[in-house]
Amino acid sequence: MSLDQIAAAFDRQDYNLATRLLKEFLRESPQNPWGHLYKARLYEASENFEGATTIYEQLLKKVTHPKIVSHARQGLQRIKTKTQVLKQQAIEQAKSAPENNEPGLLILEAIPPDTRTQAAKDFARIFNLDVYTARLHLPNRGWKMYRLGAIGELNFYQQQLKAVNIPAFCTTELALKAIPVFEVLYFLDYAPKAVVVCHNETGQLGSLTFDWSEINQRIEGQLPIFERVVDGSVRKGVERQRKEKTLDYVQVCDLHLPKRRCILRMCDWRYHFDQGIEFGAMGDATIELDQSINRLHWNSLLNFLTEQLDEKPLWSDFAVFGETAIDFPILLDRIPAHIEAYESASWASAFHLYSSLAFSRDSV
């Protein structure tokens, strides 16, 4: 069986004949690099791009014959061009419906250490990156804000990531903004049902009664309180600069009620510890506290919530997510903060984004 016959079959695009001839040729000459080159071309013709790429790359590593090297490089370039065209067609198809053009967000979740090497290769292929850069994009823990765009396009990428076991999710900005938030001022009662005094987004005061079983998860975060200070480390004769210094943190805790499609939000600065339940008198698991020490009261409130929600998920990696969300200031300008009396609007919006993403993710 000659290579000329195989080449002629390729020229006629008679891939069935080429397959039979090549199978016989490789049985007789299993190490012949030309045979493997044609095998890669068969994979390429059937759009088995992964198989073709593997063979082309192996040939480039092991073979020095100028023509084979040239053909392998050309094959890789054809695959790159073809996959980009197919990807763009798929994205345009995904965006074809009007609702699929709504602004959305793509969030990456943490990658286990033992899968990072393969995940980086797959991520690089999906987003046309080199493997080193792709590895830097993958989060070690927590969530990472990765990309904004039309939700149809982001759904396409999320499905591509899911197919290679890279955890990610996406949602629309509209879905995040549609979740009402009630600021809890204090707990009026906790058994047999919880009763909270709260106000809605317009400041209207009221109460809300719910079963603890209605809460499916709790979200906690710390928001930095900044102070502008003069940088004393600059050299003599250089104008002194002002920079931000973190003085303290605002403590925030959200309770999600998915069936009611709402979030209950508590903030240590805003919670009325002098009204409603006195958490320090509720048993050995809580702490007897001086009413004047706000932070200790907050810890007592969290202990109380832990008692009631011991088996419910707790999301507390906001610090990790927040550092990536701050890099999207235009998005944060569009996300409501829902935290009163806190000056850093970006960090407040970042926390609401984190909480509403958790709400939306769990609802998918």
Coordinates of C-alpha atoms in Angstrom, one line a residue:
M1 CA 0.0 0.0 0.0
S2 CA 1.6 3.3 -1.1
L3 CA 1.3 6.8 0.3
D4 CA 0.5 8.0 -3.2
Q5 CA -2.8 6.1 -3.2
I6 CA -3.7 7.6 0.2
A7 CA -2.8 11.1 -1.0
A8 CA -4.9 10.6 -4.1
A9 CA -7.9 9.5 -2.0
F10 CA -7.5 12.7 0.1
D11 CA -7.3 14.8 -3.0
R12 CA -10.7 13.4 -4.1
Q13 CA -12.0 13.8 -0.6
D14 CA -12.8 10.1 -0.6
Y15 CA -12.3 9.7 3.1
N16 CA -13.9 6.3 3.3
L17 CA -11.3 4.9 0.9
A18 CA -8.6 6.9 2.6
T19 CA -9.5 5.4 5.9
R20 CA -9.3 1.8 4.6
L21 CA -6.0 2.4 2.8
L22 CA -4.5 4.2 5.8
K23 CA -5.5 1.4 8.2
E24 CA -3.7 -1.1 6.0
F25 CA -0.7 1.1 5.7
L26 CA -0.3 1.7 9.4
R27 CA -0.6 -2.0 10.0
E28 CA 2.4 -2.6 7.7
S29 CA 4.3 0.5 8.8
P30 CA 3.1 1.5 12.3
Q31 CA 6.0 4.0 12.9
N32 CA 5.9 5.8 9.6
P33 CA 5.3 9.5 10.4
W34 CA 3.6 10.1 7.1
G35 CA 1.0 7.6 8.1
H36 CA 0.4 9.4 11.3
L37 CA 0.2 12.7 9.5
Y38 CA -2.6 11.4 7.3
K39 CA -4.3 9.9 10.3
A40 CA -4.4 13.4 11.8
R41 CA -5.8 14.8 8.6
L42 CA -8.6 12.2 8.8
Y43 CA -9.4 13.3 12.3
E44 CA -9.4 16.9 11.1
A45 CA -11.7 16.1 8.2
S46 CA -14.2 14.5 10.6
E47 CA -13.9 17.5 13.0
N48 CA -12.2 15.4 15.7
F49 CA -10.0 18.4 16.3
E50 CA -8.7 17.1 19.7
G51 CA -7.4 13.9 18.2
A52 CA -5.9 15.7 15.2
T53 CA -4.2 18.3 17.5
T54 CA -2.7 15.6 19.6
I55 CA -1.1 13.8 16.6
Y56 CA 0.1 17.1 15.0
E57 CA 1.8 18.1 18.3
Q58 CA 3.4 14.7 18.7
L59 CA 4.8 14.9 15.2
L60 CA 6.3 18.3 15.9
K61 CA 8.0 17.0 19.0
K62 CA 9.4 13.7 17.5
V63 CA 9.9 14.4 13.7
T64 CA 12.4 16.6 12.0
H65 CA 11.5 16.0 8.4
P66 CA 10.9 19.5 7.0
K67 CA 7.8 18.6 5.0
I68 CA 6.1 16.7 7.8
V69 CA 6.9 19.5 10.2
S70 CA 5.4 22.0 7.8
H71 CA 2.2 20.0 7.2
A72 CA 1.8 19.5 11.0
R73 CA 2.0 23.3 11.6
Q74 CA -0.4 24.0 8.8
G75 CA -2.8 21.4 10.2
L76 CA -2.7 23.1 13.7
Q77 CA -3.3 26.5 12.1
R78 CA -6.3 25.1 10.1
I79 CA -7.7 23.6 13.3
K80 CA -7.3 26.9 15.1
T81 CA -9.0 28.9 12.4
K82 CA -11.8 26.4 12.0
T83 CA -12.5 26.1 15.7
Q84 CA -12.6 29.9 16.0
V85 CA -15.1 30.1 13.2
L86 CA -17.3 27.3 14.7
K87 CA -17.1 29.0 18.1
Q88 CA -18.2 32.3 16.7
Q89 CA -21.0 30.7 14.8
A90 CA -22.2 29.0 18.0
I91 CA -22.0 32.2 20.0
E92 CA -24.0 34.1 17.4
Q93 CA -26.6 31.3 17.5
A94 CA -26.7 31.4 21.3
K95 CA -27.3 35.2 21.1
S96 CA -29.9 35.0 18.3
A97 CA -32.9 35.3 20.7
P98 CA -33.5 38.9 22.0
E99 CA -33.5 37.8 25.7
N100 CA -30.0 36.2 25.2
N101 CA -28.5 39.6 24.6
E102 CA -29.2 40.8 28.1
P103 CA -26.1 41.9 30.1
G104 CA -24.8 39.0 32.2
L105 CA -21.9 37.8 34.3
L106 CA -19.7 34.7 34.2
I107 CA -18.4 33.5 37.6
L108 CA -15.6 30.9 38.0
E109 CA -15.6 28.6 41.0
A110 CA -12.5 27.2 42.8
I111 CA -10.6 24.5 41.0
P112 CA -9.3 21.5 43.1
P113 CA -5.5 21.4 43.1
D114 CA -5.3 17.9 41.6
T115 CA -7.3 19.0 38.5
R116 CA -5.6 22.4 37.9
T117 CA -3.1 21.2 35.3
Q118 CA -5.7 19.7 33.0
A119 CA -8.2 22.5 33.8
A120 CA -5.7 25.1 32.7
K121 CA -5.2 23.3 29.3
D122 CA -9.0 23.1 28.8
F123 CA -9.5 26.7 29.9
A124 CA -6.8 27.9 27.5
R125 CA -8.4 26.1 24.6
I126 CA -11.9 27.5 25.4
F127 CA -10.7 31.1 25.7
N128 CA -7.8 31.1 23.3
L129 CA -5.1 31.7 26.0
D130 CA -1.7 30.2 26.6
V131 CA -1.7 27.6 29.4
Y132 CA 0.3 29.7 31.8
T133 CA -2.1 32.6 31.5
A134 CA -5.1 30.3 31.8
R135 CA -3.7 28.8 35.0
L136 CA -3.5 32.3 36.5
H137 CA -7.2 32.9 35.7
L138 CA -8.4 29.9 37.6
P139 CA -9.3 30.6 41.2
N140 CA -7.7 28.5 44.0
R141 CA -10.6 29.2 46.4
G142 CA -13.9 31.1 46.4
W143 CA -15.5 32.6 43.3
K144 CA -13.9 34.9 40.7
M145 CA -15.7 37.5 38.6
Y146 CA -14.4 36.6 35.1
R147 CA -16.4 38.1 32.3
L148 CA -19.3 40.4 31.4
G149 CA -21.2 40.1 28.2
A150 CA -24.4 39.0 26.5
I151 CA -26.0 36.2 28.6
G152 CA -26.3 34.0 25.5
E153 CA -22.6 34.1 24.9
L154 CA -21.8 33.5 28.6
N155 CA -24.1 30.5 28.7
F156 CA -22.2 29.1 25.8
Y157 CA -18.9 29.5 27.6
Q158 CA -20.4 28.1 30.8
Q159 CA -21.5 24.9 28.9
Q160 CA -18.1 24.6 27.4
L161 CA -16.5 24.8 30.9
K162 CA -19.0 22.4 32.3
A163 CA -18.1 19.8 29.6
V164 CA -14.5 19.7 30.9
N165 CA -15.5 19.8 34.6
I166 CA -14.5 23.4 35.3
P167 CA -17.2 24.8 37.7
A168 CA -18.7 28.0 36.6
F169 CA -22.1 29.7 36.5
C170 CA -23.7 32.8 35.0
T171 CA -26.8 34.9 35.4
T172 CA -28.2 38.2 34.1
E173 CA -27.8 41.6 35.8
L174 CA -31.6 41.9 35.7
A175 CA -32.0 38.7 37.7
L176 CA -29.7 40.0 40.4
K177 CA -31.4 43.4 40.6
A178 CA -34.8 41.8 40.9
I179 CA -34.1 40.2 44.3
P180 CA -35.7 42.4 47.0
V181 CA -33.7 43.1 50.2
F182 CA -35.1 43.8 53.6
E183 CA -32.9 45.3 56.2
V184 CA -33.4 43.6 59.6
L185 CA -33.4 46.1 62.5
Y186 CA -34.0 43.5 65.2
F187 CA -35.5 40.1 66.0
L188 CA -38.8 40.4 67.8
D189 CA -39.1 36.6 68.4
Y190 CA -37.5 33.4 67.3
A191 CA -39.8 30.5 68.3
P192 CA -41.9 28.8 67.2
K193 CA -41.4 31.2 64.2
A194 CA -39.0 34.0 63.7
V195 CA -40.3 37.5 63.6
V196 CA -38.1 40.4 62.4
V197 CA -38.7 44.1 62.3
C198 CA -37.3 45.4 59.1
H199 CA -37.7 48.0 56.4
N200 CA -37.8 47.6 52.6
E201 CA -35.8 49.3 49.9
T202 CA -37.9 52.5 50.1
G203 CA -37.5 52.7 53.9
Q204 CA -41.0 51.5 54.8
L205 CA -41.1 49.9 58.2
G206 CA -42.8 46.6 58.9
S207 CA -42.4 43.1 60.2
L208 CA -41.9 39.7 58.6
T209 CA -42.6 36.3 60.1
F210 CA -41.0 33.1 58.7
D211 CA -40.1 29.5 59.6
W212 CA -36.4 28.9 60.1
S213 CA -36.7 26.1 57.5
E214 CA -37.5 28.7 54.8
I215 CA -33.9 29.9 55.0
N216 CA -31.7 27.8 52.7
Q217 CA -28.3 29.6 53.2
R218 CA -26.5 32.3 55.1
I219 CA -24.0 34.8 53.6
E220 CA -21.4 36.6 55.7
G221 CA -18.9 39.3 54.7
Q222 CA -16.7 42.1 56.0
L223 CA -16.6 45.4 54.2
P224 CA -13.5 47.6 54.7
I225 CA -13.8 51.0 56.3
F226 CA -11.1 53.3 54.7
E227 CA -9.3 56.4 55.9
R228 CA -7.3 58.7 53.7
V229 CA -3.8 59.0 55.2
V230 CA -0.6 60.8 54.2
D231 CA 2.1 58.5 52.9
G232 CA 5.1 59.3 55.2
S233 CA 7.4 56.9 53.3
V234 CA 8.1 59.1 50.3
R235 CA 11.6 60.6 49.8
K236 CA 12.5 64.1 50.9
G237 CA 11.6 66.7 48.3
V238 CA 8.9 64.5 46.8
E239 CA 5.3 65.6 47.2
R240 CA 3.6 63.6 49.9
Q241 CA 0.8 61.4 48.6
R242 CA -2.5 60.4 50.2
K243 CA -3.5 56.7 50.2
E244 CA -6.3 54.6 51.7
K245 CA -5.8 52.7 55.0
T246 CA -8.2 50.1 56.3
L247 CA -9.3 51.2 59.8
D248 CA -12.0 48.5 60.5
Y249 CA -14.7 46.4 58.9
V250 CA -18.4 46.6 58.6
Q251 CA -19.9 43.2 59.4
V252 CA -22.8 42.1 57.2
C253 CA -24.9 38.9 57.2
D254 CA -27.7 37.9 54.8
L255 CA -30.4 35.2 55.1
H256 CA -31.8 33.9 51.9
L257 CA -35.5 32.9 51.6
P258 CA -35.8 31.5 48.1
K259 CA -39.5 30.6 48.2
R260 CA -40.3 34.2 49.0
R261 CA -37.6 35.4 46.6
C262 CA -36.1 37.9 49.1
I263 CA -33.0 38.5 51.2
L264 CA -32.9 39.5 54.8
R265 CA -29.8 41.7 55.5
M266 CA -28.2 42.6 58.9
C267 CA -25.4 45.0 59.5
D268 CA -23.6 45.5 62.8
W269 CA -23.7 49.3 62.4
R270 CA -27.4 49.3 61.8
Y271 CA -28.8 46.5 63.9
H272 CA -30.8 47.7 67.0
F273 CA -29.2 45.5 69.7
D274 CA -31.1 47.5 72.4
Q275 CA -34.4 46.2 71.0
G276 CA -36.0 42.8 70.6
I277 CA -34.3 39.6 71.7
E278 CA -31.4 39.8 74.1
F279 CA -29.1 37.1 72.6
G280 CA -26.8 36.9 75.6
A281 CA -29.7 35.5 77.7
M282 CA -30.6 32.6 75.4
G283 CA -28.4 29.8 76.8
D284 CA -24.9 28.5 77.3
A285 CA -24.1 28.5 73.6
T286 CA -24.3 32.3 73.5
I287 CA -22.2 34.9 75.3
E288 CA -23.2 37.3 78.1
L289 CA -22.3 40.7 76.8
D290 CA -22.0 44.3 77.7
Q291 CA -24.6 46.1 75.7
S292 CA -22.2 48.9 74.9
I293 CA -19.8 46.7 72.9
N294 CA -21.2 46.5 69.5
R295 CA -18.9 43.9 68.0
L296 CA -19.4 41.4 70.8
H297 CA -23.1 41.8 70.4
W298 CA -22.7 41.0 66.7
N299 CA -20.8 37.8 67.5
S300 CA -23.6 36.9 69.8
L301 CA -26.1 37.4 67.0
L302 CA -24.1 35.2 64.7
N303 CA -23.9 32.5 67.4
F304 CA -27.7 32.7 67.6
L305 CA -28.1 32.3 63.9
T306 CA -25.7 29.3 63.9
E307 CA -27.9 27.6 66.5
Q308 CA -30.9 28.1 64.3
L309 CA -29.2 27.3 61.0
D310 CA -26.6 24.8 62.0
E311 CA -27.1 22.5 58.9
K312 CA -27.6 25.3 56.3
P313 CA -24.7 26.3 54.0
L314 CA -22.6 29.3 55.0
W315 CA -20.9 31.4 52.2
S316 CA -18.1 33.4 53.8
D317 CA -15.5 33.8 51.0
F318 CA -16.6 37.4 50.2
A319 CA -13.1 38.8 50.7
V320 CA -11.7 36.6 47.9
F321 CA -14.6 37.4 45.5
G322 CA -14.6 41.1 46.4
E323 CA -11.0 41.6 45.3
T324 CA -12.0 40.4 41.8
A325 CA -15.3 42.2 41.7
I326 CA -13.7 45.6 42.5
D327 CA -11.9 45.3 39.1
F328 CA -15.4 45.8 37.4
P329 CA -16.3 49.3 38.6
I330 CA -18.8 50.0 35.8
L331 CA -20.7 46.9 36.7
L332 CA -20.7 47.8 40.4
D333 CA -22.1 51.2 39.5
R334 CA -25.1 49.4 38.1
I335 CA -25.5 47.1 41.1
P336 CA -27.5 48.5 44.1
A337 CA -25.7 48.5 47.4
H338 CA -28.6 48.0 49.9
I339 CA -26.3 48.9 52.8
E340 CA -27.1 52.2 54.5
A341 CA -24.6 54.5 56.2
Y342 CA -21.6 52.9 54.5
E343 CA -19.4 55.2 52.5
S344 CA -17.6 52.8 50.1
A345 CA -20.3 52.2 47.5
S346 CA -18.1 49.9 45.4
W347 CA -17.5 47.4 48.3
A348 CA -21.2 47.6 49.3
S349 CA -22.3 46.8 45.8
A350 CA -19.6 44.0 45.6
F351 CA -21.1 42.4 48.7
H352 CA -24.7 42.6 47.3
L353 CA -23.4 41.2 44.1
Y354 CA -21.8 38.2 46.0
S355 CA -25.0 37.6 48.0
S356 CA -27.3 37.9 45.0
L357 CA -25.1 35.6 42.9
A358 CA -25.3 33.0 45.7
F359 CA -29.1 33.4 45.7
S360 CA -29.3 33.1 41.9
R361 CA -26.8 30.2 41.7
D362 CA -28.8 28.2 44.2
S363 CA -32.0 28.9 42.3
V364 CA -30.7 27.5 39.0

